[in-house]
Amino acid sequence: MKVVRNEAYIRRRATIGNWAFPIGYITLILGLVTSLLYPQLALIPVIAFFVGFGLTQIGIYYIHRFVRPDRPEAALTQALKGLDDRYVLYHYMLPADHVLVGPDGVRTFTVKWQRGEIRCRNDRWSQPIGLLRWFLRWMAQDTLGNPTREAQQEAEALRRYLARRLDGKEIPVRPVIVFTHPEARLDIEGSSVPVVHARKLKEWLRKEGRGSSLPRELQAALEQILPRGEA
């Protein structure tokens, strides 16, 4: 498999995460200290709270996605390691963040890293956790959201992007939802988008997730408009 990463994009956002979180944390502490030592300066702690909270949330967002060892780009690359060189995996190069292009078509991967039990019933997603745990996950930007809607929106954005560059030729884009946390337990019934754990992703692609081969002319057209990566 070949991999194409937008290295500058990843590096910039990793830098933002690495700086925004500690600066925001320090700002919160300074605001607290100011409120205790100089109670007459009531406005400064308020400003420090909002600035510090905002910076920490920005930092957490980028750390999750671009700094952690199990960030989406790294987890997907590891999960798909071993696919042959007919496949190209794109990270942050296209309208969808993670795209796999191969002889059997184009797929987008919507990556989720939540742990614990994850349920889907007819595209309605939930995690059976208490209110306190939900609040802590919200603070850490670790809430589940609606993976089905996210996956469909990414796939549609990529489909339109390809159609514009292929003079209206339609190439099916198939979305896939991938969970990467080792402790994720999936209970899925009635999802309109395939849901796979990362450890089973490569096997799934080779079996039930395998699509029919694209016509050779469409494969050649894709090769012309998409950059090629290093093995």
PDB file of C-alpha atoms in Angstrom:
ATOM      1  CA  MET A   1       0.000   0.000   0.000  1.00  0.00           C
ATOM      2  CA  LYS A   2       1.118   3.521  -0.723  1.00  0.00           C
ATOM      3  CA  VAL A   3       0.408   6.361   1.679  1.00  0.00           C
ATOM      4  CA  VAL A   4       0.034  10.048   0.851  1.00  0.00           C
ATOM      5  CA  ARG A   5      -0.016  12.408   3.845  1.00  0.00           C
ATOM      6  CA  ASN A   6      -0.410  16.142   3.933  1.00  0.00           C
ATOM      7  CA  GLU A   7       2.610  16.449   6.195  1.00  0.00           C
ATOM      8  CA  ALA A   8       2.491  20.259   6.448  1.00  0.00           C
ATOM      9  CA  TYR A   9      -1.198  20.145   7.442  1.00  0.00           C
ATOM     10  CA  ILE A  10      -0.531  17.526  10.133  1.00  0.00           C
ATOM     11  CA  ARG A  11       2.560  19.308  11.448  1.00  0.00           C
ATOM     12  CA  ARG A  12       0.820  22.694  11.733  1.00  0.00           C
ATOM     13  CA  ARG A  13      -2.093  21.295  13.674  1.00  0.00           C
ATOM     14  CA  ALA A  14       0.130  19.241  15.935  1.00  0.00           C
ATOM     15  CA  THR A  15       2.020  22.432  16.762  1.00  0.00           C
ATOM     16  CA  ILE A  16      -1.225  24.254  17.539  1.00  0.00           C
ATOM     17  CA  GLY A  17      -2.287  21.467  19.880  1.00  0.00           C
ATOM     18  CA  ASN A  18       1.071  21.291  21.635  1.00  0.00           C
ATOM     19  CA  TRP A  19       1.044  25.046  22.329  1.00  0.00           C
ATOM     20  CA  ALA A  20      -2.634  25.856  22.808  1.00  0.00           C
ATOM     21  CA  PHE A  21      -3.297  23.376  25.607  1.00  0.00           C
ATOM     22  CA  PRO A  22      -0.462  24.381  27.998  1.00  0.00           C
ATOM     23  CA  ILE A  23      -0.955  28.090  27.297  1.00  0.00           C
ATOM     24  CA  GLY A  24      -4.670  27.749  28.014  1.00  0.00           C
ATOM     25  CA  TYR A  25      -3.993  25.791  31.197  1.00  0.00           C
ATOM     26  CA  ILE A  26      -1.514  28.393  32.433  1.00  0.00           C
ATOM     27  CA  THR A  27      -4.009  31.160  31.619  1.00  0.00           C
ATOM     28  CA  LEU A  28      -6.655  29.442  33.738  1.00  0.00           C
ATOM     29  CA  ILE A  29      -4.229  29.152  36.663  1.00  0.00           C
ATOM     30  CA  LEU A  30      -3.189  32.809  36.372  1.00  0.00           C
ATOM     31  CA  GLY A  31      -6.837  33.827  36.327  1.00  0.00           C
ATOM     32  CA  LEU A  32      -7.468  31.840  39.503  1.00  0.00           C
ATOM     33  CA  VAL A  33      -4.414  33.295  41.241  1.00  0.00           C
ATOM     34  CA  THR A  34      -5.451  36.822  40.243  1.00  0.00           C
ATOM     35  CA  SER A  35      -8.948  36.312  41.668  1.00  0.00           C
ATOM     36  CA  LEU A  36      -7.442  35.231  45.004  1.00  0.00           C
ATOM     37  CA  LEU A  37      -4.700  37.848  45.318  1.00  0.00           C
ATOM     38  CA  TYR A  38      -6.415  40.821  43.662  1.00  0.00           C
ATOM     39  CA  PRO A  39     -10.185  40.439  44.113  1.00  0.00           C
ATOM     40  CA  GLN A  40     -10.652  44.037  43.037  1.00  0.00           C
ATOM     41  CA  LEU A  41      -9.583  43.068  39.494  1.00  0.00           C
ATOM     42  CA  ALA A  42     -12.746  41.078  38.930  1.00  0.00           C
ATOM     43  CA  LEU A  43     -12.755  41.369  35.143  1.00  0.00           C
ATOM     44  CA  ILE A  44      -9.318  39.815  34.600  1.00  0.00           C
ATOM     45  CA  PRO A  45     -10.204  36.356  36.000  1.00  0.00           C
ATOM     46  CA  VAL A  46     -13.357  36.285  33.879  1.00  0.00           C
ATOM     47  CA  ILE A  47     -11.408  37.076  30.717  1.00  0.00           C
ATOM     48  CA  ALA A  48      -8.699  34.593  31.713  1.00  0.00           C
ATOM     49  CA  PHE A  49     -11.324  31.867  32.198  1.00  0.00           C
ATOM     50  CA  PHE A  50     -12.865  32.249  28.747  1.00  0.00           C
ATOM     51  CA  VAL A  51      -9.503  32.631  26.991  1.00  0.00           C
ATOM     52  CA  GLY A  52      -7.947  29.747  28.903  1.00  0.00           C
ATOM     53  CA  PHE A  53     -10.930  27.442  28.449  1.00  0.00           C
ATOM     54  CA  GLY A  54     -11.059  28.197  24.728  1.00  0.00           C
ATOM     55  CA  LEU A  55      -7.347  27.535  24.259  1.00  0.00           C
ATOM     56  CA  THR A  56      -7.458  24.252  26.197  1.00  0.00           C
ATOM     57  CA  GLN A  57     -10.405  23.051  24.104  1.00  0.00           C
ATOM     58  CA  ILE A  58      -8.568  23.941  20.890  1.00  0.00           C
ATOM     59  CA  GLY A  59      -5.492  22.143  22.203  1.00  0.00           C
ATOM     60  CA  ILE A  60      -7.448  19.012  23.126  1.00  0.00           C
ATOM     61  CA  TYR A  61      -9.109  18.952  19.700  1.00  0.00           C
ATOM     62  CA  TYR A  62      -5.794  19.038  17.828  1.00  0.00           C
ATOM     63  CA  ILE A  63      -3.958  16.743  20.249  1.00  0.00           C
ATOM     64  CA  HIS A  64      -6.589  14.046  19.760  1.00  0.00           C
ATOM     65  CA  ARG A  65      -6.370  14.252  15.980  1.00  0.00           C
ATOM     66  CA  PHE A  66      -2.749  15.108  15.240  1.00  0.00           C
ATOM     67  CA  VAL A  67      -0.490  14.390  18.249  1.00  0.00           C
ATOM     68  CA  ARG A  68      -1.532  11.206  20.050  1.00  0.00           C
ATOM     69  CA  PRO A  69       0.195   7.968  18.965  1.00  0.00           C
ATOM     70  CA  ASP A  70      -3.257   6.489  18.210  1.00  0.00           C
ATOM     71  CA  ARG A  71      -4.391   9.505  16.174  1.00  0.00           C
ATOM     72  CA  PRO A  72      -6.694   8.616  13.236  1.00  0.00           C
ATOM     73  CA  GLU A  73      -4.052   8.880  10.512  1.00  0.00           C
ATOM     74  CA  ALA A  74      -1.580   6.626  12.341  1.00  0.00           C
ATOM     75  CA  ALA A  75      -4.204   4.093  13.457  1.00  0.00           C
ATOM     76  CA  LEU A  76      -5.612   3.700   9.940  1.00  0.00           C
ATOM     77  CA  THR A  77      -2.184   3.353   8.350  1.00  0.00           C
ATOM     78  CA  GLN A  78      -1.290   0.625  10.834  1.00  0.00           C
ATOM     79  CA  ALA A  79      -4.631  -1.163  10.390  1.00  0.00           C
ATOM     80  CA  LEU A  80      -4.261  -1.280   6.594  1.00  0.00           C
ATOM     81  CA  LYS A  81      -0.569  -2.162   6.532  1.00  0.00           C
ATOM     82  CA  GLY A  82      -0.018  -5.067   4.185  1.00  0.00           C
ATOM     83  CA  LEU A  83      -2.407  -4.101   1.386  1.00  0.00           C
ATOM     84  CA  ASP A  84      -0.647  -4.338  -1.971  1.00  0.00           C
ATOM     85  CA  ASP A  85       0.589  -1.373  -4.005  1.00  0.00           C
ATOM     86  CA  ARG A  86      -2.590  -1.136  -6.045  1.00  0.00           C
ATOM     87  CA  TYR A  87      -4.043   0.711  -3.041  1.00  0.00           C
ATOM     88  CA  VAL A  88      -3.296   4.306  -2.070  1.00  0.00           C
ATOM     89  CA  LEU A  89      -4.301   5.720   1.317  1.00  0.00           C
ATOM     90  CA  TYR A  90      -4.717   9.505   1.456  1.00  0.00           C
ATOM     91  CA  HIS A  91      -4.610  11.481   4.709  1.00  0.00           C
ATOM     92  CA  TYR A  92      -5.846  15.096   4.684  1.00  0.00           C
ATOM     93  CA  MET A  93      -5.300  15.465   0.944  1.00  0.00           C
ATOM     94  CA  LEU A  94      -8.930  15.423  -0.226  1.00  0.00           C
ATOM     95  CA  PRO A  95     -12.361  16.688   0.903  1.00  0.00           C
ATOM     96  CA  ALA A  96     -12.631  13.574   3.105  1.00  0.00           C
ATOM     97  CA  ASP A  97      -9.894  13.256   5.708  1.00  0.00           C
ATOM     98  CA  HIS A  98      -9.028   9.597   5.070  1.00  0.00           C
ATOM     99  CA  VAL A  99      -9.528   8.015   1.659  1.00  0.00           C
ATOM    100  CA  LEU A 100      -8.539   4.621   0.278  1.00  0.00           C
ATOM    101  CA  VAL A 101      -8.354   4.294  -3.506  1.00  0.00           C
ATOM    102  CA  GLY A 102      -7.948   0.861  -5.056  1.00  0.00           C
ATOM    103  CA  PRO A 103      -8.921  -1.280  -8.019  1.00  0.00           C
ATOM    104  CA  ASP A 104     -12.282  -1.981  -6.397  1.00  0.00           C
ATOM    105  CA  GLY A 105     -13.207   1.643  -5.859  1.00  0.00           C
ATOM    106  CA  VAL A 106     -12.976   4.557  -3.471  1.00  0.00           C
ATOM    107  CA  ARG A 107     -13.745   4.496   0.242  1.00  0.00           C
ATOM    108  CA  THR A 108     -13.796   7.174   2.900  1.00  0.00           C
ATOM    109  CA  PHE A 109     -13.015   6.331   6.509  1.00  0.00           C
ATOM    110  CA  THR A 110     -14.653   8.208   9.367  1.00  0.00           C
ATOM    111  CA  VAL A 111     -12.495   7.409  12.372  1.00  0.00           C
ATOM    112  CA  LYS A 112     -13.779   7.256  15.961  1.00  0.00           C
ATOM    113  CA  TRP A 113     -11.640   6.487  19.011  1.00  0.00           C
ATOM    114  CA  GLN A 114     -14.267   6.094  21.761  1.00  0.00           C
ATOM    115  CA  ARG A 115     -13.876   3.226  24.207  1.00  0.00           C
ATOM    116  CA  GLY A 116     -16.473   1.060  25.924  1.00  0.00           C
ATOM    117  CA  GLU A 117     -19.819  -0.078  24.582  1.00  0.00           C
ATOM    118  CA  ILE A 118     -21.068   1.718  21.470  1.00  0.00           C
ATOM    119  CA  ARG A 119     -24.545   1.055  20.149  1.00  0.00           C
ATOM    120  CA  CYS A 120     -26.229   1.793  16.852  1.00  0.00           C
ATOM    121  CA  ARG A 121     -29.882   1.050  16.161  1.00  0.00           C
ATOM    122  CA  ASN A 122     -31.062   2.062  12.692  1.00  0.00           C
ATOM    123  CA  ASP A 123     -28.500   4.888  12.467  1.00  0.00           C
ATOM    124  CA  ARG A 124     -29.238   6.131  15.998  1.00  0.00           C
ATOM    125  CA  TRP A 125     -26.029   6.099  18.016  1.00  0.00           C
ATOM    126  CA  SER A 126     -25.550   6.010  21.774  1.00  0.00           C
ATOM    127  CA  GLN A 127     -23.132   5.155  24.565  1.00  0.00           C
ATOM    128  CA  PRO A 128     -24.597   3.864  27.859  1.00  0.00           C
ATOM    129  CA  ILE A 129     -22.671   6.078  30.290  1.00  0.00           C
ATOM    130  CA  GLY A 130     -23.644   8.195  33.286  1.00  0.00           C
ATOM    131  CA  LEU A 131     -24.112  11.962  33.294  1.00  0.00           C
ATOM    132  CA  LEU A 132     -20.794  12.680  35.039  1.00  0.00           C
ATOM    133  CA  ARG A 133     -18.856  10.509  32.606  1.00  0.00           C
ATOM    134  CA  TRP A 134     -20.667  12.140  29.682  1.00  0.00           C
ATOM    135  CA  PHE A 135     -19.703  15.584  30.996  1.00  0.00           C
ATOM    136  CA  LEU A 136     -16.058  14.566  31.365  1.00  0.00           C
ATOM    137  CA  ARG A 137     -16.063  13.206  27.812  1.00  0.00           C
ATOM    138  CA  TRP A 138     -17.649  16.399  26.559  1.00  0.00           C
ATOM    139  CA  MET A 139     -14.926  18.403  28.268  1.00  0.00           C
ATOM    140  CA  ALA A 140     -12.312  16.159  26.623  1.00  0.00           C
ATOM    141  CA  GLN A 141     -14.083  16.396  23.241  1.00  0.00           C
ATOM    142  CA  ASP A 142     -14.557  12.630  23.282  1.00  0.00           C
ATOM    143  CA  THR A 143     -18.295  12.475  22.544  1.00  0.00           C
ATOM    144  CA  LEU A 144     -19.569  10.098  19.880  1.00  0.00           C
ATOM    145  CA  GLY A 145     -21.747  12.404  17.796  1.00  0.00           C
ATOM    146  CA  ASN A 146     -23.469  10.886  14.775  1.00  0.00           C
ATOM    147  CA  PRO A 147     -20.882   8.819  12.858  1.00  0.00           C
ATOM    148  CA  THR A 148     -23.401   7.869  10.156  1.00  0.00           C
ATOM    149  CA  ARG A 149     -24.115  11.472   9.218  1.00  0.00           C
ATOM    150  CA  GLU A 150     -20.426  12.400   9.340  1.00  0.00           C
ATOM    151  CA  ALA A 151     -19.475   9.468   7.100  1.00  0.00           C
ATOM    152  CA  GLN A 152     -22.203  10.204   4.560  1.00  0.00           C
ATOM    153  CA  GLN A 153     -21.283  13.892   4.403  1.00  0.00           C
ATOM    154  CA  GLU A 154     -17.602  13.127   3.826  1.00  0.00           C
ATOM    155  CA  ALA A 155     -18.391  10.574   1.119  1.00  0.00           C
ATOM    156  CA  GLU A 156     -20.735  12.985  -0.655  1.00  0.00           C
ATOM    157  CA  ALA A 157     -18.162  15.809  -0.544  1.00  0.00           C
ATOM    158  CA  LEU A 158     -15.558  13.522  -2.099  1.00  0.00           C
ATOM    159  CA  ARG A 159     -18.008  12.231  -4.720  1.00  0.00           C
ATOM    160  CA  ARG A 160     -18.764  15.790  -5.870  1.00  0.00           C
ATOM    161  CA  TYR A 161     -15.050  16.666  -5.863  1.00  0.00           C
ATOM    162  CA  LEU A 162     -14.204  13.701  -8.098  1.00  0.00           C
ATOM    163  CA  ALA A 163     -17.145  14.299 -10.439  1.00  0.00           C
ATOM    164  CA  ARG A 164     -16.025  17.890 -11.062  1.00  0.00           C
ATOM    165  CA  ARG A 165     -12.527  16.747 -11.988  1.00  0.00           C
ATOM    166  CA  LEU A 166     -13.659  13.806 -14.091  1.00  0.00           C
ATOM    167  CA  ASP A 167     -15.976  15.801 -16.368  1.00  0.00           C
ATOM    168  CA  GLY A 168     -19.082  14.439 -14.710  1.00  0.00           C
ATOM    169  CA  LYS A 169     -18.008  10.794 -14.613  1.00  0.00           C
ATOM    170  CA  GLU A 170     -19.469   9.254 -11.490  1.00  0.00           C
ATOM    171  CA  ILE A 171     -17.280   7.074  -9.286  1.00  0.00           C
ATOM    172  CA  PRO A 172     -19.052   5.435  -6.342  1.00  0.00           C
ATOM    173  CA  VAL A 173     -17.622   6.530  -3.009  1.00  0.00           C
ATOM    174  CA  ARG A 174     -18.358   4.142  -0.166  1.00  0.00           C
ATOM    175  CA  PRO A 175     -18.169   5.444   3.403  1.00  0.00           C
ATOM    176  CA  VAL A 176     -16.912   3.257   6.250  1.00  0.00           C
ATOM    177  CA  ILE A 177     -16.973   4.031   9.991  1.00  0.00           C
ATOM    178  CA  VAL A 178     -13.882   2.753  11.803  1.00  0.00           C
ATOM    179  CA  PHE A 179     -13.407   2.505  15.569  1.00  0.00           C
ATOM    180  CA  THR A 180      -9.778   2.367  16.664  1.00  0.00           C
ATOM    181  CA  HIS A 181      -9.726   2.087  20.460  1.00  0.00           C
ATOM    182  CA  PRO A 182      -8.726  -1.442  21.594  1.00  0.00           C
ATOM    183  CA  GLU A 183     -11.491  -1.384  24.224  1.00  0.00           C
ATOM    184  CA  ALA A 184     -14.296  -0.324  21.870  1.00  0.00           C
ATOM    185  CA  ARG A 185     -17.174  -2.842  21.935  1.00  0.00           C
ATOM    186  CA  LEU A 186     -19.525  -2.461  18.981  1.00  0.00           C
ATOM    187  CA  ASP A 187     -23.203  -3.379  19.156  1.00  0.00           C
ATOM    188  CA  ILE A 188     -24.474  -2.474  15.694  1.00  0.00           C
ATOM    189  CA  GLU A 189     -27.901  -3.179  14.207  1.00  0.00           C
ATOM    190  CA  GLY A 190     -29.277  -1.365  11.198  1.00  0.00           C
ATOM    191  CA  SER A 191     -26.427   0.962  10.256  1.00  0.00           C
ATOM    192  CA  SER A 192     -26.702   2.263   6.686  1.00  0.00           C
ATOM    193  CA  VAL A 193     -22.903   2.716   6.696  1.00  0.00           C
ATOM    194  CA  PRO A 194     -20.570  -0.238   7.383  1.00  0.00           C
ATOM    195  CA  VAL A 195     -19.033  -0.134  10.868  1.00  0.00           C
ATOM    196  CA  VAL A 196     -15.753  -1.972  11.481  1.00  0.00           C
ATOM    197  CA  HIS A 197     -13.172  -2.118  14.241  1.00  0.00           C
ATOM    198  CA  ALA A 198      -9.672  -1.212  13.063  1.00  0.00           C
ATOM    199  CA  ARG A 199      -8.239  -4.619  13.989  1.00  0.00           C
ATOM    200  CA  LYS A 200     -10.690  -6.269  11.579  1.00  0.00           C
ATOM    201  CA  LEU A 201     -10.601  -3.623   8.852  1.00  0.00           C
ATOM    202  CA  LYS A 202      -8.116  -5.220   6.469  1.00  0.00           C
ATOM    203  CA  GLU A 203      -9.841  -8.607   6.641  1.00  0.00           C
ATOM    204  CA  TRP A 204     -13.216  -6.918   6.105  1.00  0.00           C
ATOM    205  CA  LEU A 205     -11.940  -5.109   2.997  1.00  0.00           C
ATOM    206  CA  ARG A 206     -10.721  -8.393   1.535  1.00  0.00           C
ATOM    207  CA  LYS A 207     -14.011 -10.202   2.161  1.00  0.00           C
ATOM    208  CA  GLU A 208     -17.447  -8.723   2.802  1.00  0.00           C
ATOM    209  CA  GLY A 209     -16.280  -5.155   2.199  1.00  0.00           C
ATOM    210  CA  ARG A 210     -14.750  -5.935  -1.156  1.00  0.00           C
ATOM    211  CA  GLY A 211     -16.366  -4.122  -4.082  1.00  0.00           C
ATOM    212  CA  SER A 212     -16.556  -4.892  -7.753  1.00  0.00           C
ATOM    213  CA  SER A 213     -13.619  -3.769  -9.868  1.00  0.00           C
ATOM    214  CA  LEU A 214     -13.752  -0.311 -11.402  1.00  0.00           C
ATOM    215  CA  PRO A 215     -13.589  -0.199 -15.199  1.00  0.00           C
ATOM    216  CA  ARG A 216     -10.016   0.280 -16.338  1.00  0.00           C
ATOM    217  CA  GLU A 217     -10.774   3.681 -17.876  1.00  0.00           C
ATOM    218  CA  LEU A 218     -12.082   4.993 -14.541  1.00  0.00           C
ATOM    219  CA  GLN A 219      -9.028   3.639 -12.722  1.00  0.00           C
ATOM    220  CA  ALA A 220      -6.798   5.424 -15.227  1.00  0.00           C
ATOM    221  CA  ALA A 221      -8.786   8.653 -14.829  1.00  0.00           C
ATOM    222  CA  LEU A 222      -8.402   8.508 -11.063  1.00  0.00           C
ATOM    223  CA  GLU A 223      -4.671   7.985 -11.391  1.00  0.00           C
ATOM    224  CA  GLN A 224      -4.464  11.155 -13.474  1.00  0.00           C
ATOM    225  CA  ILE A 225      -6.206  13.444 -10.991  1.00  0.00           C
ATOM    226  CA  LEU A 226      -4.919  12.038  -7.675  1.00  0.00           C
ATOM    227  CA  PRO A 227      -1.318  12.277  -6.443  1.00  0.00           C
ATOM    228  CA  ARG A 228       0.640   9.070  -6.022  1.00  0.00           C
ATOM    229  CA  GLY A 229       2.466   8.246  -2.803  1.00  0.00           C
ATOM    230  CA  GLU A 230       5.643   6.480  -1.860  1.00  0.00           C
ATOM    231  CA  ALA A 231       5.469   2.816  -0.938  1.00  0.00           C
TER     232      ALA A 231
END
